[in-house]
Every structure is written in C-alpha cells, then in structure tokens.
Short mmCIF file of C-alpha atoms in Angstrom, two decimals:
data_model
loop_
_atom_site.label_atom_id
_atom_site.label_comp_id
_atom_site.label_asym_id
_atom_site.label_seq_id
_atom_site.Cartn_x
_atom_site.Cartn_y
_atom_site.Cartn_z
CA ILE A 1 -30.06 -38.21 7.25
CA ALA A 2 -28.92 -41.77 6.72
CA TYR A 3 -29.16 -42.39 10.47
CA LEU A 4 -32.72 -40.96 10.75
CA ARG A 5 -33.87 -42.89 7.69
CA GLY A 6 -32.41 -46.09 9.02
CA ASP A 7 -30.04 -46.55 6.00
CA LEU A 8 -27.14 -47.62 8.22
CA HIS A 9 -28.98 -50.70 9.38
CA GLN A 10 -30.19 -51.72 5.92
CA ALA A 11 -27.21 -50.58 3.86
CA HIS A 12 -26.20 -54.17 2.95
CA ASP A 13 -29.76 -55.07 1.91
CA ASP A 14 -29.69 -55.28 -1.95
CA THR A 15 -33.46 -54.69 -2.16
CA TYR A 16 -33.35 -51.49 -0.07
CA SER A 17 -32.81 -48.07 -1.77
CA PRO A 18 -30.80 -45.85 0.66
CA CYS A 19 -30.33 -42.06 0.45
CA VAL A 20 -26.65 -42.51 -0.43
CA ALA A 21 -25.54 -45.83 -1.76
CA ASN A 22 -22.72 -47.69 0.03
CA VAL A 23 -22.67 -45.44 3.10
CA TYR A 24 -22.44 -47.81 6.17
CA ASN A 25 -20.89 -45.59 8.95
CA PHE A 26 -19.40 -42.23 9.68
CA PRO A 27 -16.04 -42.84 7.81
CA SER A 28 -17.90 -43.78 4.62
CA ALA A 29 -20.25 -40.69 5.00
CA PHE A 30 -17.17 -38.48 5.51
CA LEU A 31 -15.58 -39.85 2.34
CA PHE A 32 -18.79 -39.03 0.47
CA PHE A 33 -18.57 -35.46 1.87
CA ILE A 34 -14.98 -35.16 0.66
CA GLU A 35 -15.98 -36.40 -2.87
CA THR A 36 -18.82 -33.85 -3.00
CA GLU A 37 -16.65 -30.93 -1.73
CA ALA A 38 -13.68 -31.64 -4.01
CA THR A 39 -15.90 -32.57 -7.03
CA ILE A 40 -13.65 -35.49 -7.76
CA GLY A 41 -16.52 -37.65 -9.15
CA TYR A 42 -18.61 -40.43 -7.69
CA GLY A 43 -17.72 -44.08 -8.07
CA HIS A 44 -18.66 -46.46 -5.34
CA ARG A 45 -20.87 -43.94 -3.39
CA TYR A 46 -23.52 -41.81 -5.07
CA ILE A 47 -26.75 -40.07 -4.02
CA THR A 48 -30.05 -41.55 -5.16
CA GLU A 49 -33.22 -39.83 -6.37
CA ARG A 50 -35.43 -41.23 -3.56
CA CYS A 51 -33.96 -38.85 -1.01
CA PRO A 52 -35.24 -35.22 -1.46
CA GLU A 53 -33.73 -34.09 1.84
CA GLY A 54 -30.38 -35.42 0.80
CA ILE A 55 -30.59 -33.59 -2.59
CA VAL A 56 -31.34 -30.31 -0.76
CA LEU A 57 -28.45 -30.88 1.58
CA PHE A 58 -26.25 -31.74 -1.40
CA LEU A 59 -27.11 -28.45 -3.14
CA PHE A 60 -26.59 -26.49 0.10
CA GLN A 61 -23.10 -27.98 0.56
CA SER A 62 -22.15 -27.34 -3.09
CA LEU A 63 -23.16 -23.63 -2.81
CA LEU A 64 -21.53 -23.24 0.60
CA GLY A 65 -18.33 -24.91 -0.60
CA SER A 66 -18.10 -22.58 -3.58
CA ILE A 67 -18.58 -19.52 -1.33
CA VAL A 68 -15.88 -20.71 1.15
CA ASP A 69 -13.42 -21.45 -1.69
CA ALA A 70 -13.94 -18.00 -3.24
CA PHE A 71 -13.54 -16.31 0.21
CA LEU A 72 -10.31 -18.12 1.06
CA ILE A 73 -8.82 -17.50 -2.41
CA GLY A 74 -9.80 -13.87 -2.12
CA CYS A 75 -8.19 -13.57 1.33
CA MET A 76 -5.00 -15.14 0.13
CA PHE A 77 -4.82 -12.92 -2.93
CA ILE A 78 -5.47 -9.74 -0.83
CA LYS A 79 -2.88 -10.86 1.67
CA MET A 80 -0.23 -11.35 -1.04
CA SER A 81 -0.96 -8.25 -3.04
CA GLN A 82 -2.34 -5.67 -0.68
CA PRO A 83 -0.63 -2.39 -1.66
CA LYS A 84 -1.43 -0.63 1.65
CA LYS A 85 0.92 -2.88 3.50
CA ARG A 86 3.68 -2.12 1.03
CA ALA A 87 2.95 1.61 1.29
CA GLU A 88 3.50 1.40 5.12
CA THR A 89 7.13 0.47 4.48
CA LEU A 90 7.81 3.66 2.52
CA MET A 91 9.09 6.30 4.92
CA PHE A 92 9.00 10.07 4.55
CA SER A 93 10.88 12.53 6.77
CA ARG A 94 8.67 14.24 9.39
CA ALA A 95 9.77 17.70 8.27
CA ALA A 96 11.02 19.40 5.11
CA VAL A 97 14.02 21.65 5.16
CA VAL A 98 15.07 24.80 3.18
CA SER A 99 18.86 25.25 2.64
CA GLN A 100 21.41 25.77 -0.02
CA ARG A 101 22.60 23.06 -2.37
CA ASP A 102 25.08 23.72 -5.18
CA GLY A 103 24.73 27.38 -4.50
CA LYS A 104 20.96 27.38 -4.99
CA LEU A 105 18.20 27.68 -2.36
CA CYS A 106 16.20 24.41 -2.28
CA LEU A 107 13.26 22.83 -0.51
CA MET A 108 14.15 19.23 0.44
CA PHE A 109 12.62 16.22 2.08
CA ARG A 110 13.71 12.65 2.47
CA VAL A 111 12.16 9.34 1.39
CA GLY A 112 13.27 5.78 2.15
CA ASN A 113 12.27 2.20 1.53
CA LEU A 114 12.29 -0.20 4.58
CA ARG A 115 12.03 -3.37 2.59
CA ASN A 116 14.63 -5.26 0.64
CA SER A 117 12.33 -5.60 -2.42
CA HIS A 118 12.55 -2.70 -4.87
CA MET A 119 9.87 -0.40 -6.18
CA VAL A 120 9.77 -0.61 -9.93
CA SER A 121 9.22 2.57 -11.93
CA ALA A 122 9.04 4.66 -8.79
CA GLN A 123 8.02 8.22 -9.48
CA ILE A 124 7.43 11.13 -7.06
CA ARG A 125 5.28 14.17 -7.51
CA CYS A 126 4.62 17.23 -5.29
CA LYS A 127 1.59 19.54 -5.14
CA LEU A 128 1.38 22.83 -3.36
CA ILE A 129 -2.00 23.61 -1.99
CA LYS A 130 -2.41 27.23 -1.15
CA SER A 131 -5.13 29.90 -1.33
CA ARG A 132 -4.56 32.80 -3.74
CA GLN A 133 -6.28 35.65 -5.37
CA THR A 134 -6.00 36.26 -9.13
CA PRO A 135 -5.30 39.71 -10.62
CA GLU A 136 -8.93 39.90 -11.64
CA GLY A 137 -10.02 39.55 -8.00
CA GLU A 138 -11.09 35.94 -8.06
CA PHE A 139 -10.31 34.07 -4.83
CA LEU A 140 -9.18 30.44 -5.15
CA PRO A 141 -9.45 28.80 -1.64
CA LEU A 142 -7.53 25.55 -2.48
CA ASP A 143 -5.46 26.32 -5.53
CA GLN A 144 -3.14 23.46 -6.55
CA CYS A 145 0.32 24.13 -8.09
CA GLU A 146 2.88 21.60 -9.19
CA LEU A 147 6.30 21.67 -7.57
CA ASP A 148 9.14 20.69 -9.87
CA VAL A 149 11.19 17.95 -8.32
CA GLY A 150 13.18 17.05 -11.47
CA PHE A 151 10.47 16.48 -14.09
CA GLY A 152 12.56 17.97 -16.85
CA THR A 153 15.82 16.14 -15.84
CA GLY A 154 14.27 12.81 -14.88
CA ALA A 155 15.16 13.20 -11.25
CA ASP A 156 11.60 12.38 -10.26
CA GLN A 157 12.14 8.83 -11.46
CA LEU A 158 13.59 7.20 -8.39
CA PHE A 159 15.85 4.18 -7.96
CA LEU A 160 14.87 3.65 -4.40
CA VAL A 161 17.59 1.30 -3.07
CA SER A 162 18.66 3.75 -0.31
CA PRO A 163 17.20 6.80 1.37
CA LEU A 164 17.02 9.67 -1.08
CA THR A 165 16.72 13.45 -0.56
CA ILE A 166 14.16 14.91 -2.95
CA CYS A 167 15.02 18.48 -3.96
CA HIS A 168 12.91 21.28 -5.30
CA GLU A 169 14.96 24.20 -6.62
CA ILE A 170 13.51 27.56 -5.66
CA ASN A 171 13.90 29.76 -8.69
CA SER A 172 11.84 32.33 -10.61
CA LYS A 173 9.41 29.59 -11.80
CA SER A 174 8.92 28.21 -8.30
CA PRO A 175 5.87 29.28 -6.25
CA PHE A 176 8.27 29.79 -3.36
CA PHE A 177 10.18 32.55 -5.28
CA CYS A 178 9.09 35.17 -2.76
CA LEU A 179 9.35 33.00 0.29
CA SER A 180 11.80 34.08 3.02
CA GLN A 181 12.51 32.97 6.55
CA ARG A 182 10.36 35.80 7.90
CA SER A 183 7.41 35.32 5.55
CA LEU A 184 7.46 31.60 6.24
CA ARG A 185 5.94 32.30 9.70
CA SER A 186 2.91 33.98 8.23
CA GLU A 187 2.28 31.69 5.27
CA GLN A 188 -0.44 29.08 5.15
CA PHE A 189 0.11 26.20 2.67
CA GLU A 190 0.44 22.43 2.46
CA ILE A 191 2.82 20.41 0.30
CA VAL A 192 1.38 17.00 -0.68
CA VAL A 193 3.91 14.38 -1.67
CA ILE A 194 2.84 11.33 -3.77
CA LEU A 195 5.14 8.39 -4.42
CA GLU A 196 3.85 5.83 -6.95
CA GLY A 197 5.51 2.65 -8.08
CA ILE A 198 5.06 -1.04 -8.87
CA VAL A 199 5.66 -3.66 -6.21
CA GLU A 200 8.41 -5.94 -7.54
CA THR A 201 7.02 -9.22 -6.15
CA THR A 202 3.35 -8.81 -7.14
CA GLY A 203 3.28 -6.32 -10.00
CA MET A 204 0.62 -4.27 -8.17
CA THR A 205 0.62 -0.47 -8.28
CA CYS A 206 1.44 1.04 -4.88
CA GLN A 207 0.98 4.69 -3.79
CA ALA A 208 2.23 6.37 -0.64
CA ARG A 209 1.36 9.90 0.37
CA THR A 210 2.43 12.45 2.98
CA SER A 211 2.17 16.21 3.41
CA TYR A 212 4.07 19.08 4.95
CA THR A 213 2.47 22.21 6.33
CA GLU A 214 4.19 25.53 6.87
CA ASP A 215 5.11 24.73 10.45
CA GLU A 216 6.79 21.55 9.26
CA VAL A 217 9.26 23.34 6.99
CA LEU A 218 12.52 24.11 8.72
CA TRP A 219 14.48 27.07 7.33
CA GLY A 220 18.27 26.73 7.44
CA HIS A 221 18.38 23.04 8.21
CA ARG A 222 19.90 19.99 6.52
CA PHE A 223 19.34 16.25 6.92
CA LEU A 224 21.92 14.18 8.84
CA PRO A 225 23.73 11.55 6.72
CA VAL A 226 22.25 8.02 7.25
CA MET A 227 24.68 6.03 5.08
CA SER A 228 28.15 4.84 6.07
CA LEU A 229 30.66 2.47 4.50
CA GLU A 230 31.56 -0.45 6.71
CA ASP A 231 33.66 -3.43 5.58
CA GLY A 232 33.01 -2.71 1.96
CA PHE A 233 29.22 -2.42 2.41
CA PHE A 234 26.94 0.55 2.78
CA ARG A 235 25.01 0.56 6.04
CA VAL A 236 21.82 2.66 6.53
CA ASP A 237 21.02 3.99 9.99
CA TYR A 238 17.33 4.68 9.98
CA SER A 239 17.44 6.01 13.50
CA GLN A 240 18.82 9.28 12.02
CA PHE A 241 16.32 9.31 9.15
CA HIS A 242 14.37 12.29 10.48
CA ALA A 243 17.27 14.13 12.17
CA THR A 244 18.35 17.54 10.94
CA PHE A 245 20.99 20.15 11.90
CA GLU A 246 21.31 23.84 11.27
CA VAL A 247 23.51 25.24 8.53
CA PRO A 248 24.24 28.87 7.57
CA THR A 249 21.45 29.92 5.16
CA PRO A 250 20.54 33.46 4.04
CA PRO A 251 17.17 34.44 5.58
CA TYR A 252 16.10 36.22 2.29
CA SER A 253 14.04 34.96 -0.49
CA VAL A 254 15.35 34.15 -3.94
CA LYS A 255 13.63 37.26 -5.29
CA GLU A 256 15.36 39.40 -2.64
#
C-alpha cells in the first residue's frame, strides 16, 4: 500500500501524511508488521487515519493473527494431551483363556502398558453381551451383564507397571456357571473389556477397549510367562505377550 501510494518516496517529507508513519522501505514495513502481530505497542511507527485501505488491512491481519494463534495453540495442546495416542500403547492379549487357578476355573486375559509412564487410578471392567430369554418369555437381543474381575476385593484397581493377567472366577454367580468346553462351541457372546485411567504426564482421562468373542476364548490354555529376572532387574519380553500353551483342564462346567 505504501508503494502504490508513493509513501516510500515522500516518507521524509514532514508536510506529507503517509499511510504508516516512518516506513521507508521493506525492513521498516516488516518491523511494523511484527509490532502489529505481536501487539507490543507502537512507538516510532504507527498507522494514520488518512489510509482507509491500510486500516482494513490492519483489521484483517489482526483477525487472521488471532485465528492462527488459536489454531497453533490448539494443535499443540491436542498433540500433548491426545488420549487416543496413549490408548494405543495399552495392549490386550488377542485371546482369552479358560483354565484353573488356585483350584478354581477362571476366565483370564492379559493387559500390558508399553510406555514407561504410569496410568494413575487405572481400573478395568468387563461386560458380557449375550442374547437371552427371560422366564416370562421376553427376548433380550443384546443383554449386558457385568463380569466380576475383582470388584469386591479391589483387584480391578490396577498398578500397571508390568503385564497383568486379569482373572474372572467362574462360580455360581458368574454368567459362565454352565459353560463347558463342549457348550463353548455353540455359544454366541462377546466380552467387552474397558480399561480406564489417568495419564500421568497430562492428567487427561484415557480409555482403551477391546473385546473377545466365543471363538477367541481358548479352553484349557494358559499364558506364557513374559517376565524374567536378569542381573537384578525384571525384563519383559513382549514378543510372548499373546502366546499361550495347553494345560490339563476339566472339560466340564462348574455346575457339572
């Protein structure tokens, strides 16, 4: 604008009123732009009221600068505190297993944390989604039932510093009370696992989910150990995280 108005050639004329005072060349115009963008105040350079096109450009730059600042700050905040990226570092085993632990038949799966930062107040919940018919004849197509993974004992509150095996004891209160190795082949259900916690570095709530269908439940299997003691330190081998092996397990249900 100063070039088209001829301000650069008459900038040193005291009787001439330029669009922006004391702008003689490109460096001085660039400094005026920095002062406007950073809102650090005008001293030697300032815009005059005899330049309507300069005032319009000044307003446009102020609005555009505010939008760009808000966009960059939002991108940085999302990058630092995006919970989805943190959820991707929470690993679940590909399959769940059914075997005996402490003389009791249990449904188990494994969960691990791939990052060094901890999950604060981590809690795990399991939902069984299965169709059923009530004694009154009502059909519930997607009935949800809670699977106890240690709610009464506090075992559902996880200290996730190493891979953990989550255990659901199959007893008379469990929806799998009548589940046997033979009936597992004809069942249709899905176990939804929800892990919630607070990211230690940002304080944001993070949630990771996975699910296991009936064909992803292995009867008579157990997870391979992934932790070993080497030179006084525990080492975790995540290459064996999903590996299982067969163990002697009765093919009968707990009810039988």
